[in-house]
Amino acid sequence: MEVKTKQYLILHPRPVYIIGSGKYGEKENLMAASWVMPVSEEPPKVAVSVDRESYTHELIEKYGEFTINVVEENYLDEIWLLGTTSGKEVNKIAKTKLTVVEGKKVNAPIVKEAIGILEVKVTDKVDIGECRLYIGEIIYAEADLEKYNLRYGWNLRKAKLIHHLAGKAFMTNGKVLFPKTE
Ligand SMILES: Cc1cc2nc3c(=O)[nH]c(=O)nc-3n(C[C@H](O)[C@H](O)[C@H](O)COP(=O)(O)O)c2cc1C
C-alpha cells in the first residue's frame, strides 16, 4: 500500500543521540536527534539534519560546531525531554539527570554520562525543506572501552543503545545477526 505521510518512518528504527551545541559555560543546549549519519571515512565526516526553528540550529550557526553523544537506555526519559522541549524556552539540561562538560577540542558541551562522543566542526551546510543538513568533520572522538571495541564497535551485551521507532516508541538491542559468508 502506498505510504503518503511520514515516509521516513520506513527507515526507522534509527539510533537516537544527543546533539550538544553552544559554548560550554555560556550558552549550552542539548537536543535529541535520530537523523544523524556517517558520510565519509577519510576525512571522518558525519551529517545531522537539524530543524531551522530549533535552538540547536541557532547555536550551531553561531559557533560552527556540535557534539554527538551516545547515551544508554537508562537515559530514555532525558532523550524524550530533550526531544520535546526547546532550549529557546527552558533550560532543558537543568531538568535532566545529565551533566554537561566542556568538549576536548570544541567549545560545545558534551554529556558526561555518554558512553560515546564525537566532537564535530561544521564544514558544509545544505538547506532541505524545514531543515539544515550540517556536515562536519570529527575532530575528536571518545568511547567507553568497557563497552566499545576499536575493531568491532559496540559490545551489545554491555552497551544498551537506544533506537527511535516512531512517536513515543523506542527500542534497544535485540539479537546480533551475522550474514552467511563463503
Ligand atoms: C527521538 C527523537 C529524535 C529526534 N530527531 C531529530 C533530528 O534528527 N533532527 C531535528 O532537528 N530534530 C529532531 N528531534 C526533535 C528535536 O529534538 C526537538 O525539536 C527539540 O525540541 C529541539 O530542541 P532545541 O530547540 O532546544 O534545539 C527529535 C526528537 C525526538 C524525540
Coordinates of N, CA, C and O and ligand atoms in Angstrom, one line a residue:
M1 N 0.8 -1.2 0.0 CA 0.0 0.0 0.0 C 0.9 1.3 0.0 O 1.9 1.3 0.7
E2 N 0.5 2.3 -0.8 CA 1.3 3.5 -0.8 C 1.3 4.2 0.5 O 0.2 4.3 1.2
V3 N 2.4 4.7 0.9 CA 2.5 5.5 2.1 C 2.7 6.9 1.7 O 3.7 7.3 1.0
K4 N 1.8 7.8 2.2 CA 1.8 9.2 1.7 C 2.3 10.2 2.7 O 2.5 11.3 2.4
T5 N 2.4 9.7 4.0 CA 2.9 10.6 5.0 C 4.0 10.0 5.8 O 4.0 8.7 5.9
K6 N 4.8 10.8 6.4 CA 5.9 10.3 7.3 C 6.6 9.1 6.6 O 6.9 8.1 7.3
Q7 N 7.0 9.2 5.3 CA 7.6 8.1 4.7 C 8.9 7.7 5.3 O 9.4 6.6 5.2
Y8 N 9.6 8.7 6.0 CA 10.9 8.5 6.7 C 10.8 7.3 7.7 O 11.8 6.7 8.0
L9 N 9.5 7.1 8.2 CA 9.4 6.1 9.2 C 9.7 4.7 8.7 O 10.0 3.8 9.4
I10 N 9.7 4.6 7.4 CA 10.1 3.3 6.7 C 11.5 3.0 7.0 O 12.0 1.9 7.0
L11 N 12.3 4.1 7.2 CA 13.7 3.9 7.5 C 14.0 3.8 9.0 O 15.2 3.7 9.4
H12 N 13.0 3.9 9.8 CA 13.2 3.7 11.3 C 13.0 2.2 11.6 O 12.4 1.5 10.8
P13 N 13.5 1.7 12.8 CA 14.1 2.5 13.9 C 15.5 3.0 13.5 O 16.2 2.4 12.7
R14 N 15.8 4.1 14.1 CA 17.2 4.7 13.9 C 17.8 5.0 15.3 O 17.0 5.4 16.2
P15 N 19.1 4.9 15.4 CA 19.7 5.2 16.7 C 19.4 6.7 17.1 O 19.3 7.6 16.2
V16 N 19.3 6.9 18.3 CA 19.0 8.3 18.8 C 20.2 8.8 19.6 O 20.7 8.0 20.4
Y17 N 20.6 10.0 19.4 CA 21.7 10.6 20.0 C 21.3 11.9 20.7 O 20.2 12.4 20.4
I18 N 22.3 12.5 21.4 CA 22.0 13.8 21.9 C 23.0 14.8 21.3 O 24.3 14.5 21.3
I19 N 22.5 15.8 20.6 CA 23.4 16.8 20.0 C 23.6 17.9 21.0 O 22.7 18.5 21.5
G20 N 24.9 18.2 21.3 CA 25.3 19.3 22.1 C 25.7 20.5 21.3 O 26.4 20.3 20.3
S21 N 25.2 21.6 21.6 CA 25.6 22.8 20.8 C 25.8 24.0 21.8 O 25.4 24.0 22.9
G22 N 26.4 25.1 21.2 CA 26.6 26.3 22.0 C 28.0 26.3 22.5 O 28.9 25.8 21.9
K23 N 28.2 27.1 23.6 CA 29.6 27.2 24.2 C 29.5 26.9 25.6 O 28.7 27.5 26.4
Y24 N 30.3 25.9 26.0 CA 30.3 25.5 27.4 C 30.5 26.7 28.4 O 31.4 27.5 28.2
G25 N 29.7 26.7 29.4 CA 29.8 27.7 30.4 C 29.1 29.0 30.1 O 28.9 29.9 30.9
E26 N 28.7 29.2 28.8 CA 28.0 30.4 28.4 C 26.6 30.1 27.9 O 25.6 30.4 28.6
K27 N 26.5 29.4 26.8 CA 25.2 29.1 26.2 C 25.3 27.6 25.8 O 26.1 27.2 25.0
E28 N 24.5 26.8 26.5 CA 24.6 25.3 26.3 C 23.3 24.8 25.9 O 22.3 25.2 26.5
N29 N 23.2 23.9 25.0 CA 22.0 23.2 24.7 C 22.2 21.8 24.3 O 23.2 21.4 23.8
L30 N 21.2 21.0 24.6 CA 21.2 19.6 24.2 C 19.8 19.3 23.5 O 18.8 19.7 24.0
M31 N 19.9 18.5 22.4 CA 18.6 18.1 21.8 C 18.7 16.6 21.4 O 19.9 16.1 21.1
A32 N 17.6 15.9 21.3 CA 17.6 14.5 20.8 C 17.6 14.6 19.3 O 17.0 15.5 18.6
A33 N 18.4 13.6 18.6 CA 18.4 13.6 17.2 C 18.6 12.1 16.7 O 19.5 11.4 17.2
S34 N 17.8 11.8 15.7 CA 18.0 10.4 15.1 C 18.3 10.5 13.6 O 18.7 9.5 13.0
W35 N 18.2 11.7 13.1 CA 18.6 11.9 11.7 C 20.1 12.3 11.6 O 20.5 13.4 11.2
V36 N 20.9 11.3 12.0 CA 22.4 11.5 12.1 C 23.0 10.3 11.4 O 22.6 9.2 11.5
M37 N 24.1 10.6 10.6 CA 24.7 9.5 9.9 C 26.2 9.8 9.5 O 26.5 11.0 9.3
P38 N 27.0 8.8 9.5 CA 28.4 8.9 9.0 C 28.3 9.2 7.5 O 27.4 8.6 6.8
V39 N 29.1 10.1 6.9 CA 29.1 10.3 5.4 C 30.4 10.1 4.7 O 30.5 10.0 3.5
S40 N 31.6 10.1 5.5 CA 32.8 9.8 4.8 C 33.8 9.3 5.9 O 33.7 9.7 7.1
E41 N 34.8 8.4 5.5 CA 35.7 7.9 6.5 C 37.0 8.7 6.4 O 37.7 8.9 7.4
E42 N 37.4 9.2 5.2 CA 38.6 10.0 5.0 C 38.3 11.2 4.2 O 38.2 11.2 3.0
P43 N 38.2 12.4 4.8 CA 38.3 12.6 6.3 C 37.0 12.1 7.0 O 36.0 11.9 6.3
P44 N 37.1 11.8 8.3 CA 35.9 11.3 9.0 C 34.9 12.4 9.2 O 35.1 13.4 9.9
K45 N 33.8 12.2 8.4 CA 32.7 13.2 8.5 C 31.3 12.6 8.8 O 31.1 11.4 8.5
V46 N 30.5 13.4 9.4 CA 29.1 13.0 9.8 C 28.2 14.1 9.3 O 28.6 15.2 9.1
A47 N 26.9 13.7 9.3 CA 25.9 14.7 8.9 C 24.7 14.6 9.9 O 24.4 13.5 10.4
V48 N 24.1 15.7 10.2 CA 22.9 15.7 11.1 C 22.0 16.7 10.5 O 22.4 17.8 10.1
S49 N 20.7 16.3 10.4 CA 19.7 17.2 9.9 C 19.0 17.9 11.0 O 18.4 17.2 11.9
V50 N 19.0 19.2 11.0 CA 18.5 20.0 12.2 C 17.4 21.0 11.7 O 17.6 21.7 10.8
D51 N 16.3 20.9 12.4 CA 15.2 21.8 12.1 C 15.6 23.3 12.3 O 16.2 23.6 13.3
R52 N 15.3 24.1 11.3 CA 15.8 25.5 11.4 C 15.1 26.3 12.4 O 15.5 27.5 12.7
E53 N 14.0 25.8 13.0 CA 13.4 26.6 14.1 C 13.9 26.2 15.4 O 13.5 26.8 16.4
S54 N 14.8 25.2 15.5 CA 15.3 24.8 16.8 C 16.4 25.7 17.4 O 17.0 26.5 16.6
Y55 N 16.6 25.7 18.7 CA 17.6 26.4 19.3 C 19.0 25.9 18.9 O 20.0 26.6 18.7
T56 N 19.0 24.5 18.7 CA 20.2 23.9 18.2 C 20.7 24.5 16.9 O 21.9 24.8 16.8
H57 N 19.8 24.7 16.0 CA 20.2 25.4 14.7 C 20.8 26.7 15.0 O 21.9 27.1 14.4
E58 N 20.2 27.5 15.9 CA 20.7 28.9 16.2 C 22.1 28.8 16.7 O 23.0 29.5 16.3
L59 N 22.3 27.8 17.6 CA 23.7 27.7 18.2 C 24.7 27.2 17.3 O 25.9 27.6 17.3
I60 N 24.3 26.2 16.5 CA 25.3 25.7 15.5 C 25.7 26.7 14.5 O 26.9 26.9 14.1
E61 N 24.7 27.6 14.1 CA 25.0 28.7 13.2 C 26.0 29.6 13.9 O 26.9 30.1 13.2
K62 N 25.8 29.9 15.1 CA 26.6 30.9 15.8 C 28.1 30.4 16.1 O 29.0 31.1 15.8
Y63 N 28.2 29.1 16.5 CA 29.5 28.6 16.9 C 30.2 27.6 15.9 O 31.4 27.3 16.0
G64 N 29.4 27.1 14.9 CA 30.0 26.3 13.9 C 30.5 24.9 14.3 O 31.4 24.3 13.7
E65 N 30.0 24.5 15.5 CA 30.4 23.2 15.9 C 29.3 22.5 16.8 O 28.4 23.2 17.2
F66 N 29.4 21.2 16.9 CA 28.5 20.5 17.8 C 29.1 19.2 18.2 O 30.2 18.8 17.8
T67 N 28.4 18.5 19.2 CA 28.9 17.2 19.6 C 27.7 16.2 19.5 O 26.5 16.6 19.5
I68 N 28.1 15.0 19.3 CA 27.1 13.9 19.2 C 27.4 12.9 20.4 O 28.5 12.5 20.5
N69 N 26.4 12.8 21.2 CA 26.6 12.0 22.4 C 25.7 10.8 22.4 O 24.5 10.9 22.2
V70 N 26.3 9.6 22.8 CA 25.6 8.4 22.8 C 25.3 8.0 24.3 O 26.2 7.9 25.1
V71 N 24.0 8.0 24.6 CA 23.6 7.6 26.0 C 22.8 6.3 25.9 O 22.3 5.9 24.8
E72 N 22.7 5.6 27.0 CA 22.1 4.3 27.0 C 20.6 4.4 27.5 O 20.2 5.5 27.9
E73 N 19.9 3.2 27.5 CA 18.5 3.2 27.8 C 18.1 3.8 29.1 O 17.0 4.3 29.3
N74 N 19.0 3.8 30.1 CA 18.7 4.4 31.4 C 18.4 5.9 31.3 O 17.9 6.6 32.2
Y75 N 18.8 6.5 30.1 CA 18.5 8.0 29.9 C 17.4 8.2 28.9 O 17.3 9.3 28.3
L76 N 16.5 7.2 28.7 CA 15.4 7.4 27.7 C 14.5 8.6 28.1 O 14.1 9.4 27.2
D77 N 14.2 8.8 29.4 CA 13.4 9.9 29.8 C 14.0 11.3 29.4 O 13.4 12.2 29.1
E78 N 15.4 11.3 29.5 CA 16.1 12.5 29.2 C 16.0 12.8 27.7 O 15.8 13.9 27.3
I79 N 16.2 11.7 26.9 CA 16.1 11.8 25.5 C 14.7 12.4 25.1 O 14.6 13.3 24.3
W80 N 13.7 11.9 25.8 CA 12.3 12.4 25.4 C 12.2 13.9 25.8 O 11.7 14.7 25.0
L81 N 12.7 14.3 26.9 CA 12.6 15.7 27.3 C 13.4 16.6 26.4 O 12.9 17.6 25.9
L82 N 14.6 16.1 26.0 CA 15.4 16.9 25.1 C 14.9 17.0 23.7 O 15.2 17.8 22.9
G83 N 14.0 16.0 23.4 CA 13.4 16.0 22.1 C 12.0 16.6 21.9 O 11.5 16.6 20.9
T84 N 11.5 17.0 23.1 CA 10.1 17.5 23.0 C 10.0 18.9 23.6 O 8.9 19.5 23.6
T85 N 11.1 19.5 24.1 CA 11.1 20.9 24.6 C 12.3 21.6 24.0 O 13.2 21.0 23.5
S86 N 12.1 22.9 23.9 CA 13.2 23.7 23.2 C 14.0 24.5 24.2 O 13.4 25.1 25.1
G87 N 15.3 24.5 24.0 CA 16.2 25.4 24.8 C 15.9 26.9 24.6 O 16.4 27.7 25.4
K88 N 15.1 27.2 23.6 CA 14.7 28.6 23.5 C 13.8 29.0 24.6 O 13.8 30.2 25.0
E89 N 13.0 28.0 25.1 CA 12.1 28.4 26.2 C 12.5 28.0 27.6 O 12.2 28.6 28.6
V90 N 13.2 26.8 27.7 CA 13.6 26.4 29.1 C 15.0 25.9 29.1 O 15.6 25.5 28.0
N91 N 15.6 25.9 30.3 CA 16.9 25.3 30.4 C 16.7 23.8 30.6 O 16.5 23.4 31.7
K92 N 16.7 23.1 29.5 CA 16.4 21.7 29.5 C 17.4 20.9 30.3 O 17.1 20.0 31.0
I93 N 18.7 21.3 30.2 CA 19.7 20.5 30.8 C 19.5 20.4 32.3 O 19.6 19.3 32.9
A94 N 19.1 21.5 32.9 CA 18.8 21.6 34.4 C 17.7 20.7 34.8 O 17.6 20.2 35.9
K95 N 16.8 20.3 33.8 CA 15.7 19.5 34.1 C 16.0 18.0 34.0 O 15.2 17.1 34.3
T96 N 17.2 17.7 33.5 CA 17.6 16.3 33.3 C 18.6 15.8 34.4 O 19.1 16.6 35.2
K97 N 18.9 14.5 34.4 CA 19.9 14.0 35.3 C 21.3 14.1 34.6 O 22.2 13.5 35.1
L98 N 21.3 14.7 33.5 CA 22.6 14.8 32.7 C 23.5 15.9 33.2 O 22.9 17.0 33.6
T99 N 24.8 15.7 33.0 CA 25.7 16.8 33.3 C 26.5 17.2 32.1 O 26.8 16.3 31.3
V100 N 26.7 18.5 31.8 CA 27.5 18.8 30.6 C 28.9 19.2 31.1 O 29.1 19.8 32.1
V101 N 29.9 18.9 30.3 CA 31.3 19.3 30.5 C 31.8 19.8 29.2 O 31.2 19.7 28.1
E102 N 32.9 20.4 29.2 CA 33.5 21.1 28.0 C 34.1 20.0 27.1 O 34.7 19.0 27.6
G103 N 33.9 20.2 25.8 CA 34.5 19.3 24.8 C 36.0 19.4 24.9 O 36.5 20.4 25.4
K104 N 36.7 18.4 24.4 CA 38.2 18.4 24.5 C 38.7 19.3 23.4 O 39.7 20.0 23.6
K105 N 38.1 19.3 22.2 CA 38.6 20.1 21.0 C 37.6 21.1 20.5 O 37.9 21.8 19.6
V106 N 36.4 21.1 21.0 CA 35.4 22.1 20.6 C 34.9 22.8 21.9 O 35.0 22.3 23.0
N107 N 34.3 23.9 21.7 CA 33.7 24.7 22.9 C 32.3 24.2 23.2 O 31.7 24.5 24.3
A108 N 31.7 23.4 22.3 CA 30.3 22.9 22.5 C 30.3 21.9 23.7 O 31.4 21.3 23.9
P109 N 29.2 21.9 24.4 CA 29.2 21.0 25.6 C 29.1 19.5 25.2 O 28.6 19.2 24.1
I110 N 29.7 18.6 26.0 CA 29.5 17.2 25.8 C 28.8 16.6 27.1 O 28.8 17.3 28.1
V111 N 28.2 15.5 26.9 CA 27.4 14.9 28.0 C 28.3 13.9 28.8 O 28.8 13.0 28.2
K112 N 28.5 14.2 30.1 CA 29.4 13.4 30.9 C 29.0 12.0 31.0 O 29.8 11.1 31.0
E113 N 27.7 11.7 31.0 CA 27.2 10.4 31.1 C 27.2 9.6 29.8 O 26.9 8.4 29.8
A114 N 27.6 10.2 28.7 CA 27.6 9.5 27.4 C 28.7 8.4 27.4 O 29.8 8.6 28.0
I115 N 28.4 7.3 26.7 CA 29.4 6.2 26.5 C 30.2 6.4 25.2 O 31.2 5.7 25.0
G116 N 29.8 7.3 24.4 CA 30.5 7.6 23.1 C 30.2 9.1 22.8 O 29.1 9.6 23.0
I117 N 31.3 9.7 22.3 CA 31.2 11.2 22.0 C 31.9 11.5 20.7 O 33.1 11.0 20.5
L118 N 31.3 12.3 19.8 CA 32.0 12.8 18.7 C 32.0 14.3 18.8 O 31.0 14.9 19.1
E119 N 33.2 15.0 18.6 CA 33.2 16.4 18.6 C 33.4 16.8 17.1 O 34.4 16.3 16.5
V120 N 32.6 17.7 16.6 CA 32.5 18.0 15.2 C 32.5 19.4 14.9 O 31.9 20.3 15.6
K121 N 33.3 19.8 13.8 CA 33.3 21.1 13.3 C 32.6 21.1 12.0 O 32.9 20.3 11.1
V122 N 31.7 22.1 11.8 CA 30.9 22.1 10.6 C 31.7 22.5 9.4 O 32.5 23.5 9.4
T123 N 31.6 21.8 8.3 CA 32.3 22.1 7.1 C 31.4 22.5 5.9 O 31.8 23.2 5.0
D124 N 30.2 21.9 5.9 CA 29.2 22.2 4.8 C 27.8 22.3 5.4 O 27.5 21.6 6.4
K125 N 27.0 23.0 4.7 CA 25.5 23.1 5.1 C 24.7 23.0 3.8 O 25.1 23.6 2.8
V126 N 23.6 22.4 4.0 CA 22.6 22.3 2.8 C 21.2 22.5 3.4 O 20.8 21.8 4.4
D127 N 20.5 23.5 2.9 CA 19.1 23.6 3.3 C 18.2 22.7 2.6 O 18.2 22.6 1.4
I128 N 17.4 21.9 3.4 CA 16.5 21.0 2.8 C 15.2 21.1 3.5 O 15.1 20.7 4.7
G129 N 14.1 21.5 2.8 CA 12.8 21.7 3.5 C 13.0 22.5 4.7 O 13.6 23.6 4.7
E130 N 12.4 22.0 5.8 CA 12.4 22.8 7.1 C 13.8 22.7 7.8 O 13.9 23.3 8.9
C131 N 14.6 21.8 7.3 CA 15.9 21.5 8.0 C 17.1 22.1 7.3 O 17.1 22.5 6.2
R132 N 18.2 22.1 8.1 CA 19.5 22.4 7.6 C 20.4 21.2 7.9 O 20.4 20.8 9.0
L133 N 20.9 20.6 6.8 CA 21.8 19.5 7.0 C 23.2 20.0 7.2 O 23.8 20.7 6.4
Y134 N 23.7 19.6 8.4 CA 25.1 20.0 8.8 C 26.0 18.9 8.5 O 25.8 17.8 9.1
I135 N 27.0 19.1 7.7 CA 28.0 18.1 7.5 C 29.3 18.6 8.2 O 29.6 19.8 8.1
G136 N 29.9 17.7 9.0 CA 31.1 18.2 9.7 C 32.1 17.2 9.9 O 31.9 16.0 9.8
E137 N 33.3 17.7 10.2 CA 34.5 16.8 10.4 C 34.6 16.4 11.9 O 34.5 17.3 12.8
I138 N 34.8 15.1 12.1 CA 35.0 14.7 13.5 C 36.5 15.0 13.9 O 37.4 14.5 13.3
I139 N 36.6 15.9 14.8 CA 38.0 16.3 15.2 C 38.4 15.6 16.5 O 39.6 15.6 16.8
Y140 N 37.5 15.0 17.2 CA 37.9 14.2 18.4 C 36.7 13.2 18.6 O 35.6 13.6 18.5
A141 N 37.1 12.0 19.1 CA 36.1 11.0 19.4 C 36.5 10.2 20.6 O 37.7 10.0 20.8
E142 N 35.6 9.8 21.4 CA 35.9 9.0 22.6 C 34.8 8.0 22.8 O 33.7 8.2 22.5
A143 N 35.2 6.8 23.3 CA 34.2 5.8 23.7 C 34.6 5.1 24.9 O 35.8 5.0 25.2
D144 N 33.7 4.5 25.6 CA 33.9 3.8 26.9 C 34.4 2.4 26.5 O 33.6 1.6 26.0
L145 N 35.7 2.1 26.7 CA 36.3 0.9 26.2 C 35.8 -0.3 27.0 O 36.1 -1.5 26.6
E146 N 35.0 -0.2 28.0 CA 34.4 -1.3 28.7 C 33.2 -1.8 27.8 O 32.8 -2.9 28.0
K147 N 32.7 -0.9 27.0 CA 31.6 -1.3 26.1 C 31.8 -1.2 24.7 O 30.9 -1.5 23.9
Y148 N 33.0 -0.7 24.3 CA 33.3 -0.4 22.9 C 34.6 -1.0 22.5 O 35.6 -1.0 23.3
N149 N 34.7 -1.6 21.3 CA 35.9 -2.3 20.8 C 36.4 -1.5 19.6 O 35.6 -1.2 18.7
L150 N 37.7 -1.2 19.6 CA 38.2 -0.3 18.5 C 38.0 -1.0 17.1 O 37.9 -0.3 16.1
R151 N 37.9 -2.3 17.0 CA 37.7 -3.0 15.8 C 36.2 -3.3 15.5 O 35.8 -3.2 14.4
Y152 N 35.5 -3.8 16.5 CA 34.2 -4.3 16.3 C 33.1 -3.3 16.8 O 31.9 -3.6 16.6
G153 N 33.4 -2.2 17.3 CA 32.4 -1.3 17.7 C 31.8 -1.7 19.0 O 32.4 -2.3 19.9
W154 N 30.5 -1.4 19.2 CA 29.8 -1.6 20.5 C 29.7 -3.0 20.8 O 29.3 -3.9 20.0
N155 N 29.9 -3.4 22.1 CA 29.6 -4.7 22.6 C 28.2 -4.6 23.1 O 27.9 -4.0 24.2
L156 N 27.3 -5.2 22.3 CA 25.9 -5.1 22.6 C 25.4 -5.9 23.8 O 24.2 -5.7 24.2
R157 N 26.3 -6.7 24.4 CA 25.9 -7.3 25.6 C 26.0 -6.3 26.8 O 25.4 -6.5 27.8
K158 N 26.8 -5.3 26.5 CA 27.1 -4.3 27.6 C 26.4 -3.0 27.3 O 25.9 -2.3 28.2
A159 N 26.5 -2.5 26.0 CA 26.0 -1.2 25.7 C 24.5 -1.2 25.3 O 24.2 -1.9 24.3
K160 N 23.7 -0.7 26.1 CA 22.3 -0.7 25.8 C 21.8 0.5 25.0 O 21.4 1.5 25.6
L161 N 22.1 0.5 23.7 CA 21.8 1.6 22.9 C 20.3 1.9 22.7 O 19.5 0.9 22.7
I162 N 19.9 3.1 22.4 CA 18.5 3.4 22.1 C 18.3 3.7 20.7 O 19.0 4.5 20.0
H163 N 17.2 3.1 20.1 CA 16.7 3.4 18.8 C 15.3 4.0 18.9 O 14.5 3.5 19.7
H164 N 15.1 4.9 17.9 CA 13.7 5.5 17.9 C 12.9 4.8 16.8 O 13.3 4.8 15.7
L165 N 11.7 4.3 17.2 CA 10.8 3.7 16.2 C 9.9 4.7 15.6 O 10.0 5.1 14.4
A166 N 9.0 5.3 16.4 CA 8.1 6.3 16.0 C 7.4 6.9 17.2 O 7.2 6.1 18.2
G167 N 7.0 8.2 17.2 CA 6.3 8.8 18.3 C 7.0 8.5 19.6 O 8.2 8.8 19.7
K168 N 6.3 7.9 20.5 CA 6.9 7.6 21.9 C 7.5 6.3 21.9 O 7.9 5.8 23.0
A169 N 7.6 5.5 20.8 CA 8.2 4.2 20.9 C 9.7 4.1 20.5 O 10.1 4.6 19.5
F170 N 10.4 3.5 21.4 CA 11.8 3.3 21.3 C 12.1 1.8 21.4 O 11.3 1.0 21.9
M171 N 13.4 1.4 21.0 CA 13.8 0.0 21.3 C 15.3 0.0 21.7 O 16.0 1.0 21.4
T172 N 15.6 -1.1 22.2 CA 17.1 -1.3 22.5 C 17.5 -2.6 21.9 O 16.7 -3.3 21.2
N173 N 18.8 -3.0 22.1 CA 19.4 -4.1 21.4 C 18.6 -5.4 21.5 O 18.1 -5.8 22.5
G174 N 18.4 -6.1 20.3 CA 17.8 -7.4 20.3 C 18.8 -8.4 20.1 O 19.8 -8.6 20.8
K175 N 18.7 -9.1 18.9 CA 19.7 -10.2 18.6 C 20.8 -9.6 17.7 O 20.5 -8.7 16.9
V176 N 22.0 -10.1 17.8 CA 23.0 -9.7 16.9 C 23.1 -10.8 15.8 O 23.0 -12.0 16.1
L177 N 23.0 -10.4 14.6 CA 23.0 -11.3 13.4 C 24.3 -11.2 12.6 O 24.8 -10.1 12.4
F178 N 24.7 -12.3 12.0 CA 25.8 -12.2 11.0 C 25.4 -12.9 9.7 O 24.7 -13.9 9.7
P179 N 25.7 -12.2 8.6 CA 25.3 -12.8 7.3 C 26.1 -14.1 7.0 O 27.3 -14.2 7.5
K180 N 25.6 -15.0 6.2 CA 26.3 -16.2 5.8 C 27.5 -15.8 4.9 O 27.3 -14.9 4.0
T181 N 28.7 -16.3 5.1 CA 29.8 -16.0 4.2 C 30.4 -17.3 3.7 O 30.2 -18.4 4.2
E182 N 31.1 -17.2 2.5 CA 31.7 -18.4 1.9 C 32.8 -18.9 2.7 O 33.5 -18.2 3.4
Ligands
LIG1 C1 13.6 10.6 19.2 C2 13.7 11.9 18.6 C3 14.5 12.2 17.5 C4 14.6 13.5 17.0 N1 15.5 13.7 15.9 C5 15.6 14.9 15.5 C6 16.5 15.2 14.4 O1 17.3 14.3 13.9 N2 16.6 16.5 13.9 C7 15.9 17.5 14.5 O2 16.0 18.7 14.1 N3 15.0 17.3 15.5 C8 14.9 16.0 16.0 N4 14.0 15.8 17.0 C9 13.3 16.9 17.6 C10 14.1 17.9 18.4 O3 14.8 17.1 19.4 C11 13.1 18.9 19.1 O4 12.6 19.7 18.1 C12 13.8 19.7 20.2 O5 12.8 20.3 20.9 C13 14.7 20.8 19.6 O6 15.3 21.4 20.7 P1 16.0 22.8 20.7 O7 15.1 23.8 20.2 O8 16.4 23.0 22.1 O9 17.2 22.7 19.8 C14 13.9 14.5 17.6 C15 13.1 14.3 18.7 C16 13.0 13.0 19.2 C17 12.1 12.8 20.4

